[in-house]
Amino acid sequence: HRGQEGCGIVSFDGNHYFSEKRFGLVGDNFNKEKVLKKLQGNYAIGHNRYSTTGENALRNIQPFFADIYGGGISVAHNGNFTNALKLREKLVREGAIFRTTSDTETIVQLIAKSKRQKMIDKVIDTLFQVQGGYALVMMSNKKLIGARDPLGIRPLVLGKIKDSFVLASETCAFDIIGAKFIREIENGEVVVIEDNSLKSIKPFTKKKERPCVFEYVYFARPDSYLKGKCAYEYRKNFGYELAKESDDVGDIVVPVPDSGVASALGYAQNKKMNFELENKVALVTGGSKNIGKEIALSLASEKVNIAFTYNSSENQAEETLNEIKKFIRRVEKNKNKCLNFLDKAISKIFWKS
């Protein structure tokens, strides 16, 4: 759910690195035995791509890998470097050759260029040169390194499965693999994992944490924990607070897309709406076509107002409404009532962003 354009894994067997990258979803690519057999070793990092910089090309799919002085290094990055273009121009002038258009490669180039001797010192030297929000997971010949930006804009969490430490963007990843959630990596913290032991380094001056609010609204899966509370609870509270600001009461609460379900529930609860047809209220979930189908089948004979709560663009909500139109017009039973419901509803739609 954090990226659907592409995915990649880099593994290490103690002597060699192995890399596999694919367009599309993890479940569509890394469930094949012949692919997994290529990823030899007991150590690995992976990445889901949701591009914010760089073209949608195979070369931009992470993790990135390079052989540098001191050994190999593989990097997976979530976030944006605000000074990436400036750093890239400087590196190119000095002779660096970039293979991708991703800002993440800047990290690899800076680590390779660092004059420090130890790999962890090269990494810290690099972090002092970049600006922006980031969570980084890096794998060298001997270490797994995690780093979070000084403001804690992007999330990074630490878990443990048996004797091994694991790093991820969200706690839900630990549930899938049977790992135990330990704690969040602090803002500005660098963790170094080697031989099943963990060392914490805090090279930056302590700053007040400024996490990205969109993690709470949209990015995080509902069952992931942020600051000790489930993302679902945050979203439900958002809807509850939103309802306090509005004097309007709709007959239907429709979350668009699925990430709006909890907010819609909170909104409806504040307005003392029940999700029951007898009260002209329905909680509708799923993709846009399913939304159209469910609304048409359950509420075709009602004349109601529609309140959309949505976490994306108003255009997406408009597209959903168009799907509702299309489906209703195909319904033969109660056709006249369906169209009557539609015409009445359209004129009374109000948006809650």
PDB file of C-alpha atoms in Angstrom, residues 59-312:
ATOM      1  CA  ARG A  59      16.531   1.827 -13.316  1.00  0.00           C
ATOM      2  CA  ASN A  60      14.753   3.980 -10.700  1.00  0.00           C
ATOM      3  CA  ILE A  61      13.378   1.030  -8.735  1.00  0.00           C
ATOM      4  CA  GLN A  62      15.131   0.578  -5.405  1.00  0.00           C
ATOM      5  CA  PRO A  63      17.098  -0.645  -3.499  1.00  0.00           C
ATOM      6  CA  PHE A  64      20.154   0.816  -5.211  1.00  0.00           C
ATOM      7  CA  PHE A  65      23.481  -0.975  -4.958  1.00  0.00           C
ATOM      8  CA  ALA A  66      27.083   0.060  -5.565  1.00  0.00           C
ATOM      9  CA  ASP A  67      30.562  -1.319  -4.964  1.00  0.00           C
ATOM     10  CA  ILE A  68      32.529   1.420  -3.240  1.00  0.00           C
ATOM     11  CA  TYR A  69      35.746   1.739  -1.296  1.00  0.00           C
ATOM     12  CA  GLY A  70      35.211  -0.291   1.867  1.00  0.00           C
ATOM     13  CA  GLY A  71      32.769  -2.758   0.344  1.00  0.00           C
ATOM     14  CA  GLY A  72      29.313  -2.898  -1.163  1.00  0.00           C
ATOM     15  CA  ILE A  73      26.405  -0.717  -0.058  1.00  0.00           C
ATOM     16  CA  SER A  74      22.699  -1.061  -0.823  1.00  0.00           C
ATOM     17  CA  VAL A  75      20.225   1.747  -0.094  1.00  0.00           C
ATOM     18  CA  ALA A  76      16.421   1.924   0.214  1.00  0.00           C
ATOM     19  CA  HIS A  77      14.872   5.334   0.792  1.00  0.00           C
ATOM     20  CA  ASN A  78      11.447   6.737   1.589  1.00  0.00           C
ATOM     21  CA  GLY A  79      11.102  10.518   1.343  1.00  0.00           C
ATOM     22  CA  ASN A  80      12.421  13.496  -0.589  1.00  0.00           C
ATOM     23  CA  PHE A  81      15.729  15.343  -0.509  1.00  0.00           C
ATOM     24  CA  THR A  82      14.996  19.016  -1.044  1.00  0.00           C
ATOM     25  CA  ASN A  83      18.588  19.803  -2.057  1.00  0.00           C
ATOM     26  CA  ALA A  84      19.021  16.745  -4.304  1.00  0.00           C
ATOM     27  CA  LEU A  85      19.294  18.707  -7.565  1.00  0.00           C
ATOM     28  CA  LYS A  86      21.909  21.052  -6.137  1.00  0.00           C
ATOM     29  CA  LEU A  87      23.939  18.139  -4.787  1.00  0.00           C
ATOM     30  CA  ARG A  88      23.571  16.238  -8.050  1.00  0.00           C
ATOM     31  CA  GLU A  89      24.866  19.164 -10.120  1.00  0.00           C
ATOM     32  CA  LYS A  90      27.868  19.526  -7.797  1.00  0.00           C
ATOM     33  CA  LEU A  91      28.650  15.793  -7.953  1.00  0.00           C
ATOM     34  CA  VAL A  92      28.384  15.691 -11.756  1.00  0.00           C
ATOM     35  CA  ARG A  93      30.731  18.671 -12.078  1.00  0.00           C
ATOM     36  CA  GLU A  94      33.207  16.736  -9.947  1.00  0.00           C
ATOM     37  CA  GLY A  95      33.005  13.699 -12.232  1.00  0.00           C
ATOM     38  CA  ALA A  96      30.250  11.541 -10.746  1.00  0.00           C
ATOM     39  CA  ILE A  97      28.227   9.424 -13.190  1.00  0.00           C
ATOM     40  CA  PHE A  98      24.551   8.931 -12.337  1.00  0.00           C
ATOM     41  CA  ARG A  99      22.658   5.888 -13.623  1.00  0.00           C
ATOM     42  CA  THR A 100      19.176   6.988 -12.481  1.00  0.00           C
ATOM     43  CA  THR A 101      17.003  10.098 -12.240  1.00  0.00           C
ATOM     44  CA  SER A 102      16.052   9.363  -8.625  1.00  0.00           C
ATOM     45  CA  ASP A 103      17.136  11.647  -5.788  1.00  0.00           C
ATOM     46  CA  THR A 104      18.009   8.505  -3.807  1.00  0.00           C
ATOM     47  CA  GLU A 105      21.118   7.891  -5.911  1.00  0.00           C
ATOM     48  CA  THR A 106      22.538  11.093  -4.436  1.00  0.00           C
ATOM     49  CA  ILE A 107      22.926   9.196  -1.165  1.00  0.00           C
ATOM     50  CA  VAL A 108      24.913   6.421  -2.855  1.00  0.00           C
ATOM     51  CA  GLN A 109      27.175   8.931  -4.608  1.00  0.00           C
ATOM     52  CA  LEU A 110      27.842  10.922  -1.429  1.00  0.00           C
ATOM     53  CA  ILE A 111      28.687   7.770   0.556  1.00  0.00           C
ATOM     54  CA  ALA A 112      31.086   6.674  -2.204  1.00  0.00           C
ATOM     55  CA  LYS A 113      32.740  10.107  -2.288  1.00  0.00           C
ATOM     56  CA  SER A 114      33.159  10.456   1.494  1.00  0.00           C
ATOM     57  CA  LYS A 115      36.760  10.514   2.744  1.00  0.00           C
ATOM     58  CA  ARG A 116      35.830   8.803   6.009  1.00  0.00           C
ATOM     59  CA  GLN A 117      37.236   5.311   6.523  1.00  0.00           C
ATOM     60  CA  LYS A 118      34.462   3.425   8.306  1.00  0.00           C
ATOM     61  CA  MET A 119      31.162   2.771   6.501  1.00  0.00           C
ATOM     62  CA  ILE A 120      29.025   4.171   9.327  1.00  0.00           C
ATOM     63  CA  ASP A 121      31.120   7.354   9.319  1.00  0.00           C
ATOM     64  CA  LYS A 122      30.621   7.658   5.560  1.00  0.00           C
ATOM     65  CA  VAL A 123      26.857   7.365   6.084  1.00  0.00           C
ATOM     66  CA  ILE A 124      26.768  10.006   8.851  1.00  0.00           C
ATOM     67  CA  ASP A 125      28.969  12.318   6.772  1.00  0.00           C
ATOM     68  CA  THR A 126      26.411  11.958   3.962  1.00  0.00           C
ATOM     69  CA  LEU A 127      23.403  12.621   6.213  1.00  0.00           C
ATOM     70  CA  PHE A 128      24.868  15.973   7.241  1.00  0.00           C
ATOM     71  CA  GLN A 129      24.894  17.010   3.573  1.00  0.00           C
ATOM     72  CA  VAL A 130      21.303  16.145   2.640  1.00  0.00           C
ATOM     73  CA  GLN A 131      18.162  18.088   3.536  1.00  0.00           C
ATOM     74  CA  GLY A 132      14.531  17.018   3.580  1.00  0.00           C
ATOM     75  CA  GLY A 133      12.407  14.225   4.972  1.00  0.00           C
ATOM     76  CA  TYR A 134      13.743  10.694   4.778  1.00  0.00           C
ATOM     77  CA  ALA A 135      13.805   7.221   6.245  1.00  0.00           C
ATOM     78  CA  LEU A 136      16.762   5.151   5.065  1.00  0.00           C
ATOM     79  CA  VAL A 137      17.637   1.485   5.336  1.00  0.00           C
ATOM     80  CA  MET A 138      21.133   0.538   4.163  1.00  0.00           C
ATOM     81  CA  MET A 139      22.956  -2.777   3.996  1.00  0.00           C
ATOM     82  CA  SER A 140      26.732  -3.105   3.889  1.00  0.00           C
ATOM     83  CA  ASN A 141      28.962  -6.171   4.052  1.00  0.00           C
ATOM     84  CA  LYS A 142      28.644  -6.404   7.824  1.00  0.00           C
ATOM     85  CA  LYS A 143      25.902  -4.038   8.937  1.00  0.00           C
ATOM     86  CA  LEU A 144      22.252  -3.101   8.559  1.00  0.00           C
ATOM     87  CA  ILE A 145      21.839   0.652   9.054  1.00  0.00           C
ATOM     88  CA  GLY A 146      18.643   2.619   9.591  1.00  0.00           C
ATOM     89  CA  ALA A 147      18.374   6.419   9.658  1.00  0.00           C
ATOM     90  CA  ARG A 148      15.560   8.917  10.152  1.00  0.00           C
ATOM     91  CA  ASP A 149      15.701  12.625   9.295  1.00  0.00           C
ATOM     92  CA  PRO A 150      16.253  15.164  12.118  1.00  0.00           C
ATOM     93  CA  LEU A 151      12.589  16.245  12.104  1.00  0.00           C
ATOM     94  CA  GLY A 152      11.157  12.729  11.884  1.00  0.00           C
ATOM     95  CA  ILE A 153       9.089  13.587   8.811  1.00  0.00           C
ATOM     96  CA  ARG A 154       9.148  10.071   7.431  1.00  0.00           C
ATOM     97  CA  PRO A 155       8.492   7.038   9.666  1.00  0.00           C
ATOM     98  CA  LEU A 156      10.843   4.189  10.534  1.00  0.00           C
ATOM     99  CA  VAL A 157      10.187   1.464  13.100  1.00  0.00           C
ATOM    100  CA  LEU A 158      12.270  -1.253  14.729  1.00  0.00           C
ATOM    101  CA  GLY A 159      11.161  -4.822  15.334  1.00  0.00           C
ATOM    102  CA  LYS A 160      12.601  -8.195  16.216  1.00  0.00           C
ATOM    103  CA  ILE A 161      11.981 -11.703  14.949  1.00  0.00           C
ATOM    104  CA  LYS A 162      13.671 -14.326  17.126  1.00  0.00           C
ATOM    105  CA  ASP A 163      17.209 -12.942  17.578  1.00  0.00           C
ATOM    106  CA  SER A 164      17.221 -10.751  14.474  1.00  0.00           C
ATOM    107  CA  PHE A 165      16.349  -7.061  14.250  1.00  0.00           C
ATOM    108  CA  VAL A 166      14.185  -5.767  11.388  1.00  0.00           C
ATOM    109  CA  LEU A 167      13.389  -2.271  10.111  1.00  0.00           C
ATOM    110  CA  ALA A 168      10.265  -1.094   8.290  1.00  0.00           C
ATOM    111  CA  SER A 169       8.224   1.996   7.497  1.00  0.00           C
ATOM    112  CA  GLU A 170       5.195   0.670   9.414  1.00  0.00           C
ATOM    113  CA  THR A 171       4.371  -1.762  12.211  1.00  0.00           C
ATOM    114  CA  CYS A 172       1.958  -3.721   9.982  1.00  0.00           C
ATOM    115  CA  ALA A 173       4.999  -5.167   8.189  1.00  0.00           C
ATOM    116  CA  PHE A 174       6.022  -6.851  11.445  1.00  0.00           C
ATOM    117  CA  ASP A 175       2.604  -8.458  11.836  1.00  0.00           C
ATOM    118  CA  ILE A 176       2.934 -10.075   8.413  1.00  0.00           C
ATOM    119  CA  ILE A 177       6.297 -11.727   9.154  1.00  0.00           C
ATOM    120  CA  GLY A 178       5.643 -12.527  12.810  1.00  0.00           C
ATOM    121  CA  ALA A 179       8.068  -9.955  14.219  1.00  0.00           C
ATOM    122  CA  LYS A 180       7.602  -8.094  17.481  1.00  0.00           C
ATOM    123  CA  PHE A 181       7.402  -4.292  17.404  1.00  0.00           C
ATOM    124  CA  ILE A 182      10.121  -2.800  19.625  1.00  0.00           C
ATOM    125  CA  ARG A 183       9.941   0.975  19.105  1.00  0.00           C
ATOM    126  CA  GLU A 184       9.998   3.826  16.622  1.00  0.00           C
ATOM    127  CA  ILE A 185      13.374   5.054  15.439  1.00  0.00           C
ATOM    128  CA  GLU A 186      13.689   8.554  16.885  1.00  0.00           C
ATOM    129  CA  ASN A 187      13.985  11.646  14.725  1.00  0.00           C
ATOM    130  CA  GLY A 188      17.639  12.216  13.882  1.00  0.00           C
ATOM    131  CA  GLU A 189      18.626   8.738  15.066  1.00  0.00           C
ATOM    132  CA  VAL A 190      20.889   6.283  13.254  1.00  0.00           C
ATOM    133  CA  VAL A 191      20.786   2.613  14.275  1.00  0.00           C
ATOM    134  CA  VAL A 192      23.498   0.127  13.404  1.00  0.00           C
ATOM    135  CA  ILE A 193      22.704  -3.585  13.516  1.00  0.00           C
ATOM    136  CA  GLU A 194      25.509  -6.146  13.465  1.00  0.00           C
ATOM    137  CA  ASP A 195      25.657  -9.723  14.744  1.00  0.00           C
ATOM    138  CA  ASN A 196      22.152  -9.455  16.254  1.00  0.00           C
ATOM    139  CA  SER A 197      23.153  -6.448  18.366  1.00  0.00           C
ATOM    140  CA  LEU A 198      21.974  -2.868  17.964  1.00  0.00           C
ATOM    141  CA  LYS A 199      23.817   0.403  18.495  1.00  0.00           C
ATOM    142  CA  SER A 200      22.039   3.778  18.528  1.00  0.00           C
ATOM    143  CA  ILE A 201      23.832   6.917  17.305  1.00  0.00           C
ATOM    144  CA  LYS A 202      22.358  10.426  17.538  1.00  0.00           C
ATOM    145  CA  PRO A 203      24.642  12.690  15.505  1.00  0.00           C
ATOM    146  CA  PHE A 204      22.226  15.603  15.102  1.00  0.00           C
ATOM    147  CA  THR A 205      21.235  18.334  17.524  1.00  0.00           C
ATOM    148  CA  LYS A 206      17.913  17.337  19.080  1.00  0.00           C
ATOM    149  CA  LYS A 207      14.899  19.000  17.415  1.00  0.00           C
ATOM    150  CA  LYS A 208      11.171  18.859  17.973  1.00  0.00           C
ATOM    151  CA  GLU A 209       9.657  16.070  15.906  1.00  0.00           C
ATOM    152  CA  ARG A 210       7.556  17.152  12.923  1.00  0.00           C
ATOM    153  CA  PRO A 211       6.038  13.969  11.424  1.00  0.00           C
ATOM    154  CA  CYS A 212       4.197  14.104   8.119  1.00  0.00           C
ATOM    155  CA  VAL A 213       0.467  14.453   8.850  1.00  0.00           C
ATOM    156  CA  PHE A 214      -0.372  12.471   5.722  1.00  0.00           C
ATOM    157  CA  GLU A 215       0.922   9.326   7.420  1.00  0.00           C
ATOM    158  CA  TYR A 216      -1.957   9.728   9.853  1.00  0.00           C
ATOM    159  CA  VAL A 217      -4.491  10.663   7.168  1.00  0.00           C
ATOM    160  CA  TYR A 218      -3.620   8.391   4.244  1.00  0.00           C
ATOM    161  CA  PHE A 219      -0.235   6.664   3.869  1.00  0.00           C
ATOM    162  CA  ALA A 220      -0.199   4.348   6.878  1.00  0.00           C
ATOM    163  CA  ARG A 221      -2.280   1.184   6.779  1.00  0.00           C
ATOM    164  CA  PRO A 222      -5.185   1.434   9.258  1.00  0.00           C
ATOM    165  CA  ASP A 223      -3.764  -1.280  11.520  1.00  0.00           C
ATOM    166  CA  SER A 224      -0.316   0.323  11.803  1.00  0.00           C
ATOM    167  CA  TYR A 225       0.626   2.098  15.029  1.00  0.00           C
ATOM    168  CA  LEU A 226       1.823   5.699  15.132  1.00  0.00           C
ATOM    169  CA  LYS A 227       2.938   7.103  18.472  1.00  0.00           C
ATOM    170  CA  GLY A 228       1.295   4.237  20.315  1.00  0.00           C
ATOM    171  CA  LYS A 229      -2.101   4.615  18.659  1.00  0.00           C
ATOM    172  CA  CYS A 230      -3.614   2.770  15.715  1.00  0.00           C
ATOM    173  CA  ALA A 231      -3.904   4.826  12.501  1.00  0.00           C
ATOM    174  CA  TYR A 232      -7.574   3.801  12.373  1.00  0.00           C
ATOM    175  CA  GLU A 233      -8.228   5.640  15.647  1.00  0.00           C
ATOM    176  CA  TYR A 234      -6.588   8.829  14.391  1.00  0.00           C
ATOM    177  CA  ARG A 235      -8.732   8.778  11.247  1.00  0.00           C
ATOM    178  CA  LYS A 236     -11.909   8.089  13.158  1.00  0.00           C
ATOM    179  CA  ASN A 237     -11.148  11.069  15.383  1.00  0.00           C
ATOM    180  CA  PHE A 238     -10.491  13.228  12.302  1.00  0.00           C
ATOM    181  CA  GLY A 239     -13.995  12.492  11.076  1.00  0.00           C
ATOM    182  CA  TYR A 240     -15.454  13.178  14.504  1.00  0.00           C
ATOM    183  CA  GLU A 241     -13.739  16.572  14.665  1.00  0.00           C
ATOM    184  CA  LEU A 242     -14.742  17.364  11.071  1.00  0.00           C
ATOM    185  CA  ALA A 243     -18.377  16.836  11.978  1.00  0.00           C
ATOM    186  CA  LYS A 244     -18.044  19.384  14.798  1.00  0.00           C
ATOM    187  CA  GLU A 245     -17.127  22.025  12.246  1.00  0.00           C
ATOM    188  CA  SER A 246     -20.130  21.357  10.030  1.00  0.00           C
ATOM    189  CA  ASP A 247     -23.800  22.200  10.483  1.00  0.00           C
ATOM    190  CA  ASP A 248     -24.733  20.068   7.480  1.00  0.00           C
ATOM    191  CA  VAL A 249     -26.025  16.556   7.983  1.00  0.00           C
ATOM    192  CA  GLY A 250     -26.160  14.202   5.004  1.00  0.00           C
ATOM    193  CA  ASP A 251     -28.273  11.103   4.719  1.00  0.00           C
ATOM    194  CA  ILE A 252     -25.409   8.981   3.445  1.00  0.00           C
ATOM    195  CA  VAL A 253     -21.800   8.945   4.559  1.00  0.00           C
ATOM    196  CA  VAL A 254     -19.595   7.635   1.735  1.00  0.00           C
ATOM    197  CA  PRO A 255     -15.829   7.243   2.265  1.00  0.00           C
ATOM    198  CA  VAL A 256     -13.783   7.834  -0.896  1.00  0.00           C
ATOM    199  CA  PRO A 257     -11.469   5.937  -1.189  1.00  0.00           C
ATOM    200  CA  ASP A 258     -11.193   3.110   1.396  1.00  0.00           C
ATOM    201  CA  SER A 259      -8.810   5.116   3.573  1.00  0.00           C
ATOM    202  CA  GLY A 260     -11.755   7.388   4.369  1.00  0.00           C
ATOM    203  CA  VAL A 261     -13.784   4.638   6.068  1.00  0.00           C
ATOM    204  CA  ALA A 262     -12.669   5.438   9.614  1.00  0.00           C
ATOM    205  CA  SER A 263     -13.162   9.175   9.099  1.00  0.00           C
ATOM    206  CA  ALA A 264     -16.633   8.569   7.694  1.00  0.00           C
ATOM    207  CA  LEU A 265     -17.477   6.451  10.724  1.00  0.00           C
ATOM    208  CA  GLY A 266     -16.311   9.158  13.118  1.00  0.00           C
ATOM    209  CA  TYR A 267     -18.243  11.788  11.164  1.00  0.00           C
ATOM    210  CA  ALA A 268     -21.431   9.729  11.276  1.00  0.00           C
ATOM    211  CA  GLN A 269     -21.065   8.972  14.979  1.00  0.00           C
ATOM    212  CA  ASN A 270     -20.711  12.633  15.864  1.00  0.00           C
ATOM    213  CA  LYS A 271     -23.869  13.425  13.885  1.00  0.00           C
ATOM    214  CA  LYS A 272     -25.543  10.484  15.641  1.00  0.00           C
ATOM    215  CA  MET A 273     -26.065   8.648  12.390  1.00  0.00           C
ATOM    216  CA  ASN A 274     -26.395   4.881  12.394  1.00  0.00           C
ATOM    217  CA  PHE A 275     -25.225   2.774   9.491  1.00  0.00           C
ATOM    218  CA  GLU A 276     -28.711   1.421   8.881  1.00  0.00           C
ATOM    219  CA  LEU A 277     -30.949   1.832   5.853  1.00  0.00           C
ATOM    220  CA  GLU A 278     -33.977   2.618   7.972  1.00  0.00           C
ATOM    221  CA  ASN A 279     -32.269   5.826   8.944  1.00  0.00           C
ATOM    222  CA  LYS A 280     -31.204   6.548   5.379  1.00  0.00           C
ATOM    223  CA  VAL A 281     -27.573   5.981   6.243  1.00  0.00           C
ATOM    224  CA  ALA A 282     -25.087   3.634   4.593  1.00  0.00           C
ATOM    225  CA  LEU A 283     -21.382   2.988   4.981  1.00  0.00           C
ATOM    226  CA  VAL A 284     -20.153   2.208   1.499  1.00  0.00           C
ATOM    227  CA  THR A 285     -16.654   0.894   0.840  1.00  0.00           C
ATOM    228  CA  GLY A 286     -14.618  -0.497  -2.034  1.00  0.00           C
ATOM    229  CA  GLY A 287     -13.519   0.845  -5.391  1.00  0.00           C
ATOM    230  CA  SER A 288     -15.542   3.349  -7.357  1.00  0.00           C
ATOM    231  CA  LYS A 289     -17.508   0.704  -9.298  1.00  0.00           C
ATOM    232  CA  ASN A 290     -18.381  -1.152  -6.097  1.00  0.00           C
ATOM    233  CA  ILE A 291     -19.456   2.103  -4.508  1.00  0.00           C
ATOM    234  CA  GLY A 292     -21.827   2.782  -7.387  1.00  0.00           C
ATOM    235  CA  LYS A 293     -23.245  -0.723  -7.239  1.00  0.00           C
ATOM    236  CA  GLU A 294     -23.768  -0.731  -3.480  1.00  0.00           C
ATOM    237  CA  ILE A 295     -25.408   2.685  -3.382  1.00  0.00           C
ATOM    238  CA  ALA A 296     -27.688   1.850  -6.286  1.00  0.00           C
ATOM    239  CA  LEU A 297     -28.792  -1.497  -4.908  1.00  0.00           C
ATOM    240  CA  SER A 298     -29.371  -0.393  -1.333  1.00  0.00           C
ATOM    241  CA  LEU A 299     -30.638   3.147  -1.771  1.00  0.00           C
ATOM    242  CA  ALA A 300     -32.162   3.311  -5.238  1.00  0.00           C
ATOM    243  CA  SER A 301     -35.635   4.091  -3.943  1.00  0.00           C
ATOM    244  CA  GLU A 302     -34.549   6.768  -1.466  1.00  0.00           C
ATOM    245  CA  LYS A 303     -34.363  10.520  -1.943  1.00  0.00           C
ATOM    246  CA  VAL A 304     -31.304  11.440   0.061  1.00  0.00           C
ATOM    247  CA  ASN A 305     -28.413  13.849   0.429  1.00  0.00           C
ATOM    248  CA  ILE A 306     -24.892  12.497  -0.095  1.00  0.00           C
ATOM    249  CA  ALA A 307     -21.897  13.559   2.009  1.00  0.00           C
ATOM    250  CA  PHE A 308     -18.556  12.416   0.613  1.00  0.00           C
ATOM    251  CA  THR A 309     -15.609  12.235   2.985  1.00  0.00           C
ATOM    252  CA  TYR A 310     -12.454  11.727   0.968  1.00  0.00           C
ATOM    253  CA  ASN A 311      -8.701  11.680   1.500  1.00  0.00           C
ATOM    254  CA  SER A 312      -7.629  12.285  -2.065  1.00  0.00           C
TER     255      SER A 312
END
